[in-house]
C-alpha cells in the first residue's frame, strides 16, 4: 500500500576524509554514456561474479551512475553513495544528487551510485505477482497462522529463486561490499569516500571493516546495529517507533497549528486502531479499508520527515469517516512478476529465529509492552515475520562492529529516529570504540545530514576539509514543518 502521508525525502550525502587531491584517472572497467533519464549524468555497468566463491556460476551487471565533479581542477576524488532500503536505487540517488549535495561537494567530487545486486537495474530479484499478492499477516495471531506464514515464506523464497536464478542466493551485504571494492578498482581510485544512509550504513560499516585502507573517510547516517539478536532487535525497533509517536504527541500539545491540538492524541489513535482491527476504518474519499498493520506502517512513514502537521490532518480525516464494513478489494490484474528484493537481502543478512508460536507470542507481548501505541510499527514484526520459514543459511549473520585500519568513521543518528533508533547507533559506536565518532541530532525524523546548518556543517567539514568532529557532538533539533 502506498503511504497515506507523502513523506519528504531526507536522504543525503557524503563522505571522505582529508587527503591530497587526486587526478581523475581513466576508468578501466566501465564504459560510460549519458543516462537516458538525464544526459548530464553518466551511466554504465560493472560486471561482477554472482558468487565469488564460484566464479563460474555466472556474472551480473551492476548498474552505475556518475555525476562528475563540476570543477575538475579542484577534484578531491570519488564519493560512493548508497541510500539504503534494502532495495533503494543508488542510480536514482545520483540522478537527483543536485538536490541533495551542496554545490561545493558537487564541484569537488565525482558522485557515484549503483543499484546493488538484486535491486532495480542490477538483476532485480523478481517473484510471482500472484504469490506476492497472497502474503498473509506478518504478525500471526495463532499457531495455525504462524505455521501458514512459515510455509508461505518458504514458497515465496522458492518462487523468487526459480524466477531470479543463482543471483537470488547472493544478494547479502557482504557480497555488495565486494562489489564496491570492484567498483573502486574499475574507477581507478586508490581510495574512495563513502556515504551510506539507513540500511546503507551496514554497507559502509562492513566496507570499512574489510577495506579500511581503501577509504578516505566514511559517513554512516541513521545506523543499523548489526549485532542484535531476535529479541533485542524487536525491542529496540519497537522503542524507536513508540518514541517517535510520543514526539508527535508532544508536538501537537505545544503547537496550536496541529489539527489535534488540545485533544487526547493517544485516545484518537487508539480509537482508529480499534476501528481498523474491526475492519470499519476506510480511507477518506476512497472508501477502501485500511488494516491496523497498514495504518501503523503509513503513520510511521510520516515520522520519517517528520510530517507531523500532515499526519494530524490525516488522523482527523480518518476519524471523521463513518464506520463502514468494506470487503477487501482484489488487486487489479497486472504483471506476472514483481520486483521483491527486501526478503532476499534482509534474510541473508540477519538470523532472527523464532522457535515456535509460543516464543512468537511472548515476543509480541514484549513488543506491545514496549510500544503500546505503535505496537512495534512494521520493522520489528515485518522482518522477523518475513524471514520465518526461509532457509536457515544466513550469509552475513550478525556480529559486533570491529573496524581497524580505516580513518575515523563519522556516525550520525537522530535522537528520535523512528526506523534506526539512537540505541542502535550507541551500541555500534561502543563496539567500534575509537574507530568511530558519533554526532547526535537531537530531533526526530530519519536521516540526519540535511536536518540543520549544524548537521550539514559537521558533515561538510569532514567531507571537504577532513575535520573530524569531537566524539559526542550534539546538534539541536529544528522544529519540523508540514
CSV table of C-alpha atoms in Angstrom, one decimal:
chain,number,residue,atom,x,y,z
A,1,UNK,CA,0.0,0.0,0.0
A,2,UNK,CA,1.2,3.5,-0.8
A,3,UNK,CA,1.9,5.7,2.2
A,4,UNK,CA,-1.0,7.8,3.3
A,5,UNK,CA,1.2,10.7,4.0
A,6,UNK,CA,3.7,11.9,1.4
A,7,UNK,CA,7.0,11.8,3.2
A,8,UNK,CA,9.5,14.3,2.2
A,9,UNK,CA,12.8,12.6,1.3
A,10,UNK,CA,15.5,13.3,3.8
A,11,UNK,CA,18.3,11.5,2.2
A,12,UNK,CA,21.6,12.8,2.0
A,13,UNK,CA,25.1,13.0,1.5
A,14,UNK,CA,28.6,12.0,1.6
A,15,UNK,CA,31.9,11.2,2.9
A,16,UNK,CA,35.6,11.4,2.8
A,17,UNK,CA,38.4,12.4,4.9
A,18,UNK,CA,41.1,14.9,4.0
A,19,UNK,CA,43.9,13.8,1.8
A,20,UNK,CA,45.8,15.0,-1.1
A,21,UNK,CA,43.7,15.8,-4.2
A,22,UNK,CA,43.8,13.0,-6.8
A,23,UNK,CA,43.9,13.4,-10.5
A,24,UNK,CA,40.9,11.9,-12.3
A,25,UNK,CA,42.1,8.5,-13.7
A,26,UNK,CA,40.7,6.9,-16.7
A,27,UNK,CA,38.1,4.3,-15.8
A,28,UNK,CA,39.3,0.8,-16.5
A,29,UNK,CA,36.2,-1.4,-16.3
A,30,UNK,CA,33.1,0.8,-17.1
A,31,UNK,CA,32.0,2.3,-20.4
A,32,UNK,CA,30.1,5.5,-19.7
A,33,UNK,CA,27.3,7.0,-21.7
A,34,UNK,CA,24.7,9.7,-20.9
A,35,UNK,CA,21.9,8.3,-18.7
A,36,UNK,CA,18.6,8.0,-20.5
A,37,UNK,CA,16.9,9.9,-17.7
A,38,UNK,CA,19.4,12.8,-17.5
A,39,UNK,CA,22.2,13.4,-20.0
A,40,UNK,CA,24.3,15.4,-17.6
A,41,UNK,CA,24.8,12.1,-15.6
A,42,UNK,CA,26.8,9.2,-17.0
A,43,UNK,CA,25.6,5.7,-16.7
A,44,UNK,CA,27.4,2.4,-17.1
A,45,UNK,CA,27.6,-1.2,-16.0
A,46,UNK,CA,30.1,-3.1,-13.9
A,47,UNK,CA,30.3,-6.8,-14.4
A,48,UNK,CA,30.9,-8.9,-11.3
A,49,UNK,CA,30.7,-12.6,-10.4
A,50,UNK,CA,27.4,-13.8,-9.0
A,51,UNK,CA,29.3,-16.0,-6.5
A,52,UNK,CA,32.9,-15.0,-5.8
A,53,UNK,CA,33.5,-18.5,-4.3
A,54,UNK,CA,32.4,-20.0,-7.6
A,55,UNK,CA,33.3,-17.5,-10.4
A,56,UNK,CA,32.0,-20.0,-13.0
A,57,UNK,CA,28.4,-19.5,-11.7
A,58,UNK,CA,27.8,-16.6,-13.9
A,59,UNK,CA,28.0,-12.8,-13.7
A,60,UNK,CA,25.7,-9.9,-13.0
A,61,UNK,CA,25.8,-6.4,-14.4
A,62,UNK,CA,25.7,-3.8,-11.7
A,63,UNK,CA,24.2,-0.5,-12.9
A,64,UNK,CA,26.3,2.5,-12.0
A,65,UNK,CA,25.7,6.3,-12.4
A,66,UNK,CA,28.3,9.0,-12.1
A,67,UNK,CA,27.9,12.8,-11.8
A,68,UNK,CA,31.4,14.1,-12.5
A,69,UNK,CA,33.0,16.9,-10.4
A,70,UNK,CA,31.9,20.2,-11.9
A,71,UNK,CA,35.3,21.8,-11.0
A,72,UNK,CA,37.8,19.1,-12.2
A,73,UNK,CA,40.8,21.3,-11.3
A,74,UNK,CA,39.8,21.0,-7.6
A,75,UNK,CA,38.6,17.5,-7.7
A,76,UNK,CA,39.1,15.6,-4.5
A,77,UNK,CA,38.0,12.1,-5.6
A,78,UNK,CA,35.1,9.8,-5.8
A,79,UNK,CA,32.1,9.8,-3.3
A,80,UNK,CA,30.3,6.5,-3.5
A,81,UNK,CA,26.7,6.7,-2.1
A,82,UNK,CA,24.1,4.1,-1.0
A,83,UNK,CA,20.6,5.2,0.0
A,84,UNK,CA,19.7,2.1,1.9
A,85,UNK,CA,16.4,0.2,1.8
A,86,UNK,CA,17.4,-2.6,1.3
A,87,UNK,CA,16.1,-2.1,-2.2
A,88,UNK,CA,16.7,1.6,-2.9
A,89,UNK,CA,18.4,2.7,-6.1
A,90,UNK,CA,21.8,4.4,-5.9
A,91,UNK,CA,21.5,5.3,-9.6
A,92,UNK,CA,18.3,7.2,-8.9
A,93,UNK,CA,20.0,8.9,-5.9
A,94,UNK,CA,22.8,10.2,-8.2
A,95,UNK,CA,20.3,11.4,-10.8
A,96,UNK,CA,18.8,13.7,-8.2
A,97,UNK,CA,22.1,14.5,-6.4
A,98,UNK,CA,21.9,18.2,-7.3
A,99,UNK,CA,19.0,18.4,-4.8
A,100,UNK,CA,21.0,16.6,-2.1
A,101,UNK,CA,24.6,17.8,-2.1
A,102,UNK,CA,26.0,21.2,-1.7
A,103,UNK,CA,27.4,23.0,-4.8
A,104,UNK,CA,30.9,22.6,-3.2
A,105,UNK,CA,30.6,18.9,-2.8
A,106,UNK,CA,29.3,18.5,-6.4
A,107,UNK,CA,32.2,20.7,-7.6
A,108,UNK,CA,34.9,18.6,-5.9
A,109,UNK,CA,33.6,15.0,-6.1
A,110,UNK,CA,32.5,12.6,-8.7
A,111,UNK,CA,29.3,11.3,-7.0
A,112,UNK,CA,28.9,7.6,-7.9
A,113,UNK,CA,26.0,5.4,-7.0
A,114,UNK,CA,24.8,2.0,-8.1
A,115,UNK,CA,21.9,-0.3,-7.8
A,116,UNK,CA,23.0,-3.1,-5.5
A,117,UNK,CA,22.9,-6.6,-6.9
A,118,UNK,CA,19.3,-7.9,-6.9
A,119,UNK,CA,17.9,-4.3,-6.9
A,120,UNK,CA,16.5,-2.2,-9.7
A,121,UNK,CA,18.7,-2.3,-12.8
A,122,UNK,CA,21.1,-4.8,-11.3
A,123,UNK,CA,19.4,-8.1,-11.9
A,124,UNK,CA,16.4,-7.4,-9.7
A,125,UNK,CA,15.1,-10.2,-7.5
A,126,UNK,CA,11.7,-11.0,-9.1
A,127,UNK,CA,8.8,-13.1,-7.8
A,128,UNK,CA,5.4,-14.2,-9.0
A,129,UNK,CA,2.9,-11.3,-8.6
A,130,UNK,CA,0.3,-13.9,-7.6
A,131,UNK,CA,2.4,-15.4,-4.8
A,132,UNK,CA,3.4,-11.9,-3.5
A,133,UNK,CA,-0.2,-10.9,-3.6
A,134,UNK,CA,-1.2,-13.8,-1.3
A,135,UNK,CA,1.1,-12.6,1.5
A,136,UNK,CA,-0.6,-13.4,4.9
A,137,UNK,CA,-0.5,-11.3,8.0
A,138,UNK,CA,3.1,-10.6,9.1
A,139,UNK,CA,2.0,-10.8,12.7
A,140,UNK,CA,0.3,-14.2,13.1
A,141,UNK,CA,-2.4,-14.4,15.7
A,142,UNK,CA,-2.2,-18.2,16.5
A,143,UNK,CA,-0.3,-21.3,15.9
A,144,UNK,CA,-2.1,-22.1,12.7
A,145,UNK,CA,-1.3,-18.7,11.2
A,146,UNK,CA,2.3,-19.0,12.4
A,147,UNK,CA,2.7,-22.3,10.5
A,148,UNK,CA,0.9,-20.8,7.5
A,149,UNK,CA,3.2,-17.8,7.4
A,150,UNK,CA,6.3,-20.0,7.6
A,151,UNK,CA,5.0,-22.2,4.8
A,152,UNK,CA,4.2,-19.1,2.7
A,153,UNK,CA,7.6,-17.6,3.2
A,154,UNK,CA,9.3,-20.9,2.1
A,155,UNK,CA,7.0,-20.9,-1.0
A,156,UNK,CA,7.8,-17.3,-1.8
A,157,UNK,CA,11.6,-17.9,-1.4
A,158,UNK,CA,11.5,-20.9,-3.8
A,159,UNK,CA,9.4,-19.0,-6.3
A,160,UNK,CA,11.8,-16.0,-6.3
A,161,UNK,CA,14.8,-18.2,-6.5
A,162,UNK,CA,13.4,-20.0,-9.5
A,163,UNK,CA,12.5,-16.8,-11.3
A,164,UNK,CA,15.7,-14.8,-10.4
A,165,UNK,CA,18.3,-17.5,-10.8
A,166,UNK,CA,21.5,-18.1,-8.9
A,167,UNK,CA,21.8,-14.4,-8.0
A,168,UNK,CA,18.9,-14.8,-5.6
A,169,UNK,CA,21.2,-16.5,-3.1
A,170,UNK,CA,24.0,-13.9,-3.3
A,171,UNK,CA,22.4,-10.6,-2.5
A,172,UNK,CA,23.7,-10.2,1.0
A,173,UNK,CA,25.5,-7.0,2.1
A,174,UNK,CA,29.0,-8.7,2.2
A,175,UNK,CA,28.6,-9.5,-1.5
A,176,UNK,CA,27.8,-5.9,-2.1
A,177,UNK,CA,30.9,-4.9,-0.1
A,178,UNK,CA,33.0,-6.7,-2.6
A,179,UNK,CA,31.1,-5.1,-5.5
A,180,UNK,CA,32.0,-1.7,-4.0
A,181,UNK,CA,35.6,-2.8,-4.0
A,182,UNK,CA,35.4,-3.9,-7.6
A,183,UNK,CA,33.8,-0.5,-8.4
A,184,UNK,CA,36.8,1.3,-6.8
A,185,UNK,CA,39.2,-0.7,-8.9
A,186,UNK,CA,37.2,-0.1,-12.1
A,187,UNK,CA,37.2,3.6,-11.4
A,188,UNK,CA,41.0,3.6,-11.0
A,189,UNK,CA,40.8,5.1,-7.5
A,190,UNK,CA,43.4,4.3,-4.8
A,191,UNK,CA,40.9,5.3,-2.2
A,192,UNK,CA,37.2,6.3,-2.2
A,193,UNK,CA,34.9,8.2,0.1
A,194,UNK,CA,31.6,6.6,1.1
A,195,UNK,CA,28.2,7.9,2.3
A,196,UNK,CA,25.5,5.4,3.4
A,197,UNK,CA,22.0,6.2,4.7
A,198,UNK,CA,19.8,3.9,6.8
A,199,UNK,CA,20.4,0.3,5.6
A,200,UNK,CA,23.3,1.7,3.6
A,201,UNK,CA,25.1,2.2,6.9
A,202,UNK,CA,25.6,-1.6,7.1
A,203,UNK,CA,27.3,-1.4,3.8
A,204,UNK,CA,29.5,1.4,5.0
A,205,UNK,CA,30.4,-0.2,8.2
A,206,UNK,CA,31.3,-3.5,6.6
A,207,UNK,CA,33.3,-1.9,3.8
A,208,UNK,CA,35.3,-0.1,6.4
A,209,UNK,CA,35.9,-3.4,8.2
A,210,UNK,CA,37.1,-5.2,5.2
A,211,UNK,CA,38.7,-2.5,3.1
A,212,UNK,CA,39.6,0.2,5.6
A,213,UNK,CA,42.8,1.1,3.9
A,214,UNK,CA,40.8,1.8,0.7
A,215,UNK,CA,38.7,4.6,2.2
A,216,UNK,CA,39.5,8.3,2.7
A,217,UNK,CA,36.5,8.5,5.0
A,218,UNK,CA,33.1,7.1,5.7
A,219,UNK,CA,29.8,8.7,6.8
A,220,UNK,CA,27.1,6.4,8.1
A,221,UNK,CA,23.9,8.2,8.7
A,222,UNK,CA,21.0,6.7,10.7
A,223,UNK,CA,22.6,3.5,11.7
A,224,UNK,CA,21.9,-0.2,11.6
A,225,UNK,CA,23.2,-2.2,14.6
A,226,UNK,CA,24.1,-5.5,13.1
A,227,UNK,CA,24.8,-7.2,16.4
A,228,UNK,CA,21.3,-7.6,17.7
A,229,UNK,CA,19.5,-10.9,18.1
A,230,UNK,CA,15.8,-11.5,17.7
A,231,UNK,CA,14.6,-10.1,21.0
A,232,UNK,CA,16.9,-7.2,21.2
A,233,UNK,CA,16.2,-6.3,17.5
A,234,UNK,CA,12.4,-6.3,18.2
A,235,UNK,CA,12.6,-4.3,21.4
A,236,UNK,CA,14.9,-1.6,20.1
A,237,UNK,CA,12.8,-1.1,17.0
A,238,UNK,CA,9.6,-1.0,19.0
A,239,UNK,CA,11.0,1.5,21.4
A,240,UNK,CA,12.1,3.7,18.5
A,241,UNK,CA,8.6,3.7,17.0
A,242,UNK,CA,7.0,4.5,20.3
A,243,UNK,CA,9.4,7.3,21.0
A,244,UNK,CA,8.6,8.8,17.6
A,245,UNK,CA,4.9,8.6,18.4
A,246,UNK,CA,5.5,10.4,21.7
A,247,UNK,CA,7.4,13.1,20.0
A,248,UNK,CA,4.4,13.7,17.7
A,249,UNK,CA,2.0,13.8,20.6
A,250,UNK,CA,4.3,16.3,22.4
A,251,UNK,CA,4.4,18.5,19.2
A,252,UNK,CA,0.6,18.5,19.0
A,253,UNK,CA,0.4,19.5,22.6
A,254,UNK,CA,2.6,22.6,22.2
A,255,UNK,CA,1.6,23.6,18.6
A,256,UNK,CA,-1.7,25.4,18.0
A,257,UNK,CA,-1.5,24.6,14.3
A,258,UNK,CA,-1.8,20.8,15.0
A,259,UNK,CA,-5.2,19.6,13.9
A,260,UNK,CA,-5.3,17.6,17.1
A,261,UNK,CA,-4.1,20.3,19.4
A,262,UNK,CA,-6.0,20.3,22.7
A,263,UNK,CA,-7.2,16.7,22.3
A,264,UNK,CA,-6.0,13.4,23.7
A,265,UNK,CA,-4.0,12.3,20.7
A,266,UNK,CA,-3.4,8.8,22.2
A,267,UNK,CA,-7.1,8.2,22.6
A,268,UNK,CA,-7.8,9.3,19.0
A,269,UNK,CA,-5.1,7.0,17.7
A,270,UNK,CA,-6.3,4.0,19.8
A,271,UNK,CA,-9.8,4.6,18.5
A,272,UNK,CA,-8.6,4.5,14.9
A,273,UNK,CA,-6.6,1.3,15.6
A,274,UNK,CA,-9.7,-0.4,17.1
A,275,UNK,CA,-11.7,0.5,14.0
A,276,UNK,CA,-9.0,-0.8,11.8
A,277,UNK,CA,-9.0,-4.1,13.7
A,278,UNK,CA,-12.8,-4.3,13.3
A,279,UNK,CA,-12.4,-3.6,9.5
A,280,UNK,CA,-14.5,-0.5,9.7
A,281,UNK,CA,-11.8,2.2,9.0
A,282,UNK,CA,-11.7,3.5,5.4
A,283,UNK,CA,-9.5,5.9,3.6
A,284,UNK,CA,-11.0,9.4,3.3
A,285,UNK,CA,-12.8,9.9,0.0
A,286,UNK,CA,-11.9,6.5,-1.3
A,287,UNK,CA,-14.0,4.1,0.8
A,288,UNK,CA,-11.3,1.5,0.7
A,289,UNK,CA,-10.4,-0.3,4.0
A,290,UNK,CA,-7.1,0.1,5.8
A,291,UNK,CA,-5.8,-2.6,8.2
A,292,UNK,CA,-4.2,-1.8,11.6
A,293,UNK,CA,-0.9,-3.0,10.2
A,294,UNK,CA,-1.1,-0.7,7.2
A,295,UNK,CA,-2.2,2.2,9.4
A,296,UNK,CA,0.8,1.8,11.7
A,297,UNK,CA,3.1,1.4,8.7
A,298,UNK,CA,1.9,4.5,7.0
A,299,UNK,CA,1.8,6.6,10.1
A,300,UNK,CA,5.3,5.6,10.9
A,301,UNK,CA,6.3,6.7,7.4
A,302,UNK,CA,5.1,10.1,8.4
A,303,UNK,CA,7.6,10.1,11.2
A,304,UNK,CA,10.5,9.9,8.7
A,305,UNK,CA,10.2,13.5,7.6
A,306,UNK,CA,8.7,14.1,10.2
A,307,UNK,CA,5.4,15.3,8.5
A,308,UNK,CA,3.6,16.0,11.8
A,309,UNK,CA,1.1,18.6,10.6
A,310,UNK,CA,0.0,16.5,7.6
A,311,UNK,CA,-0.2,13.4,9.8
A,312,UNK,CA,-2.5,15.2,12.3
A,313,UNK,CA,-4.8,16.3,9.5
A,314,UNK,CA,-4.9,12.7,8.1
A,315,UNK,CA,-5.9,11.3,11.5
A,316,UNK,CA,-8.7,13.8,11.9
A,317,UNK,CA,-9.9,12.9,8.4
A,318,UNK,CA,-9.8,9.2,9.2
A,319,UNK,CA,-11.7,9.8,12.4
A,320,UNK,CA,-14.4,11.8,10.5
A,321,UNK,CA,-15.1,8.9,8.1
A,322,UNK,CA,-18.2,6.9,9.1
A,323,UNK,CA,-17.6,3.4,10.2
A,324,UNK,CA,-18.1,1.2,7.2
A,325,UNK,CA,-17.6,-2.5,6.7
A,326,UNK,CA,-16.0,-3.0,3.3
A,327,UNK,CA,-14.6,-6.2,1.8
A,328,UNK,CA,-11.0,-6.0,0.7
A,329,UNK,CA,-10.8,-5.3,-3.0
A,330,UNK,CA,-8.9,-7.7,-5.1
A,331,UNK,CA,-5.9,-6.2,-6.8
A,332,UNK,CA,-6.3,-5.4,-10.5
A,333,UNK,CA,-4.5,-7.8,-12.9
A,334,UNK,CA,-1.0,-6.7,-13.8
A,335,UNK,CA,2.4,-8.0,-14.5
A,336,UNK,CA,3.2,-11.7,-13.9
A,337,UNK,CA,6.3,-10.9,-11.9
A,338,UNK,CA,7.2,-8.1,-9.5
A,339,UNK,CA,10.4,-6.9,-8.0
A,340,UNK,CA,10.8,-8.1,-4.4
A,341,UNK,CA,14.3,-7.7,-3.1
A,342,UNK,CA,13.7,-7.0,0.5
A,343,UNK,CA,13.2,-10.6,1.8
A,344,UNK,CA,16.1,-12.0,-0.1
A,345,UNK,CA,18.5,-9.2,1.1
A,346,UNK,CA,17.4,-8.9,4.6
A,347,UNK,CA,17.1,-12.6,5.4
A,348,UNK,CA,20.6,-13.2,4.0
A,349,UNK,CA,21.9,-10.5,6.4
A,350,UNK,CA,20.0,-11.4,9.6
A,351,UNK,CA,19.4,-14.6,11.6
A,352,UNK,CA,16.3,-13.8,13.6
A,353,UNK,CA,15.0,-17.2,14.6
A,354,UNK,CA,11.7,-17.8,16.4
A,355,UNK,CA,11.3,-21.4,17.6
A,356,UNK,CA,7.5,-21.7,17.6
A,357,UNK,CA,4.4,-19.7,18.1
A,358,UNK,CA,4.8,-19.7,21.9
A,359,UNK,CA,8.0,-17.8,21.6
A,360,UNK,CA,6.5,-15.5,18.9
A,361,UNK,CA,3.5,-14.7,21.2
A,362,UNK,CA,5.9,-13.9,24.0
A,363,UNK,CA,8.0,-11.7,21.7
A,364,UNK,CA,4.8,-9.9,20.5
A,365,UNK,CA,3.6,-9.4,24.1
A,366,UNK,CA,7.0,-7.8,24.9
A,367,UNK,CA,6.8,-5.5,21.9
A,368,UNK,CA,3.3,-4.4,22.9
A,369,UNK,CA,4.6,-3.5,26.4
A,370,UNK,CA,7.5,-1.5,25.0
A,371,UNK,CA,5.3,0.2,22.3
A,372,UNK,CA,1.7,0.2,23.4
A,373,UNK,CA,0.7,2.8,20.8
A,374,UNK,CA,2.8,1.7,17.8
A,375,UNK,CA,2.9,-2.0,18.6
A,376,UNK,CA,6.4,-2.0,17.2
A,377,UNK,CA,5.4,-0.5,13.9
A,378,UNK,CA,6.4,-2.6,10.9
A,379,UNK,CA,10.2,-3.1,11.2
A,380,UNK,CA,10.1,-5.4,14.3
A,381,UNK,CA,7.2,-7.7,13.1
A,382,UNK,CA,7.7,-7.5,9.4
A,383,UNK,CA,11.3,-8.5,9.0
A,384,UNK,CA,11.1,-11.2,11.7
A,385,UNK,CA,7.8,-12.5,10.1
A,386,UNK,CA,9.3,-12.2,6.6
A,387,UNK,CA,12.3,-14.4,7.5
A,388,UNK,CA,10.3,-17.0,9.3
A,389,UNK,CA,10.4,-20.4,7.5
A,390,UNK,CA,13.0,-19.3,5.0
A,391,UNK,CA,16.4,-21.0,4.5
A,392,UNK,CA,18.4,-21.1,7.7
A,393,UNK,CA,21.7,-20.4,5.9
A,394,UNK,CA,22.4,-16.7,6.5
A,395,UNK,CA,25.4,-15.5,4.5
A,396,UNK,CA,26.1,-12.4,6.6
A,397,UNK,CA,24.9,-13.1,10.2
A,398,UNK,CA,25.1,-10.5,13.0
A,399,UNK,CA,28.3,-9.8,14.8
A,400,UNK,CA,29.9,-6.8,16.7
A,401,UNK,CA,31.3,-4.0,14.7
A,402,UNK,CA,35.1,-4.1,14.5
A,403,UNK,CA,37.0,-1.5,12.4
A,404,UNK,CA,40.8,-1.4,12.1
A,405,UNK,CA,43.0,0.4,9.6
A,406,UNK,CA,40.4,2.9,8.4
A,407,UNK,CA,40.2,6.7,9.0
A,408,UNK,CA,37.8,7.8,11.7
A,409,UNK,CA,34.3,6.9,10.6
A,410,UNK,CA,31.7,9.7,11.1
A,411,UNK,CA,28.4,8.2,12.5
A,412,UNK,CA,25.3,10.3,12.6
A,413,UNK,CA,22.0,9.5,14.3
A,414,UNK,CA,18.8,11.2,15.3
A,415,UNK,CA,17.7,11.1,19.0
A,416,UNK,CA,14.2,10.3,17.9
A,417,UNK,CA,14.6,8.3,14.7
A,418,UNK,CA,11.6,6.1,14.1
A,419,UNK,CA,13.4,3.5,12.0
A,420,UNK,CA,17.0,3.3,13.2
A,421,UNK,CA,16.8,4.3,16.9
A,422,UNK,CA,19.6,6.0,18.7
A,423,UNK,CA,20.1,3.0,20.9
A,424,UNK,CA,21.4,1.1,17.8
A,425,UNK,CA,23.9,3.8,16.9
A,426,UNK,CA,25.1,4.0,20.6
A,427,UNK,CA,25.7,0.2,20.6
A,428,UNK,CA,27.5,0.2,17.3
A,429,UNK,CA,29.6,3.1,18.5
A,430,UNK,CA,30.6,1.3,21.6
A,431,UNK,CA,31.6,-1.8,19.6
A,432,UNK,CA,33.8,0.1,17.3
A,433,UNK,CA,35.5,2.1,20.0
A,434,UNK,CA,37.9,4.8,18.9
A,435,UNK,CA,37.4,4.0,15.2
A,436,UNK,CA,34.1,5.9,15.2
A,437,UNK,CA,32.9,9.3,16.3
A,438,UNK,CA,29.2,9.8,16.9
A,439,UNK,CA,27.2,13.0,16.3
A,440,UNK,CA,23.6,13.1,17.5
A,441,UNK,CA,20.9,15.3,16.1
A,442,UNK,CA,18.5,16.0,19.0
A,443,UNK,CA,15.3,15.9,16.9
A,444,UNK,CA,13.1,13.5,15.1
A,445,UNK,CA,13.0,12.1,11.6
A,446,UNK,CA,15.0,9.5,9.7
A,447,UNK,CA,18.3,10.8,8.1
A,448,UNK,CA,20.4,13.5,9.8
A,449,UNK,CA,22.7,15.2,7.3
A,450,UNK,CA,20.2,17.7,5.8
A,451,UNK,CA,18.4,18.5,9.1
A,452,UNK,CA,20.1,21.7,10.0
A,453,UNK,CA,23.0,24.0,9.5
A,454,UNK,CA,24.8,22.2,12.4
A,455,UNK,CA,24.4,18.7,10.8
A,456,UNK,CA,25.3,19.9,7.3
A,457,UNK,CA,28.3,21.8,8.7
A,458,UNK,CA,29.6,18.8,10.6
A,459,UNK,CA,29.4,16.5,7.5
A,460,UNK,CA,30.7,19.1,5.0
A,461,UNK,CA,33.7,19.9,7.2
A,462,UNK,CA,34.5,16.2,7.4
A,463,UNK,CA,33.9,15.7,3.7
A,464,UNK,CA,35.6,18.7,2.3
A,465,UNK,CA,38.3,19.5,4.8
A,466,UNK,CA,38.9,16.3,6.8
A,467,UNK,CA,37.7,17.9,10.1
A,468,UNK,CA,36.7,15.1,12.4
A,469,UNK,CA,34.2,16.4,15.0
A,470,UNK,CA,34.5,15.8,18.7
A,471,UNK,CA,33.0,12.5,19.6
A,472,UNK,CA,29.7,13.1,21.3
A,473,UNK,CA,28.9,16.3,19.4
A,474,UNK,CA,25.2,17.2,19.5
A,475,UNK,CA,23.2,19.3,17.1
A,476,UNK,CA,20.0,21.0,18.4
A,477,UNK,CA,16.6,19.9,17.0
A,478,UNK,CA,14.9,22.0,14.3
A,479,UNK,CA,11.1,22.3,14.5
A,480,UNK,CA,9.7,20.4,11.5
A,481,UNK,CA,7.3,21.9,9.0
A,482,UNK,CA,4.2,20.3,7.5
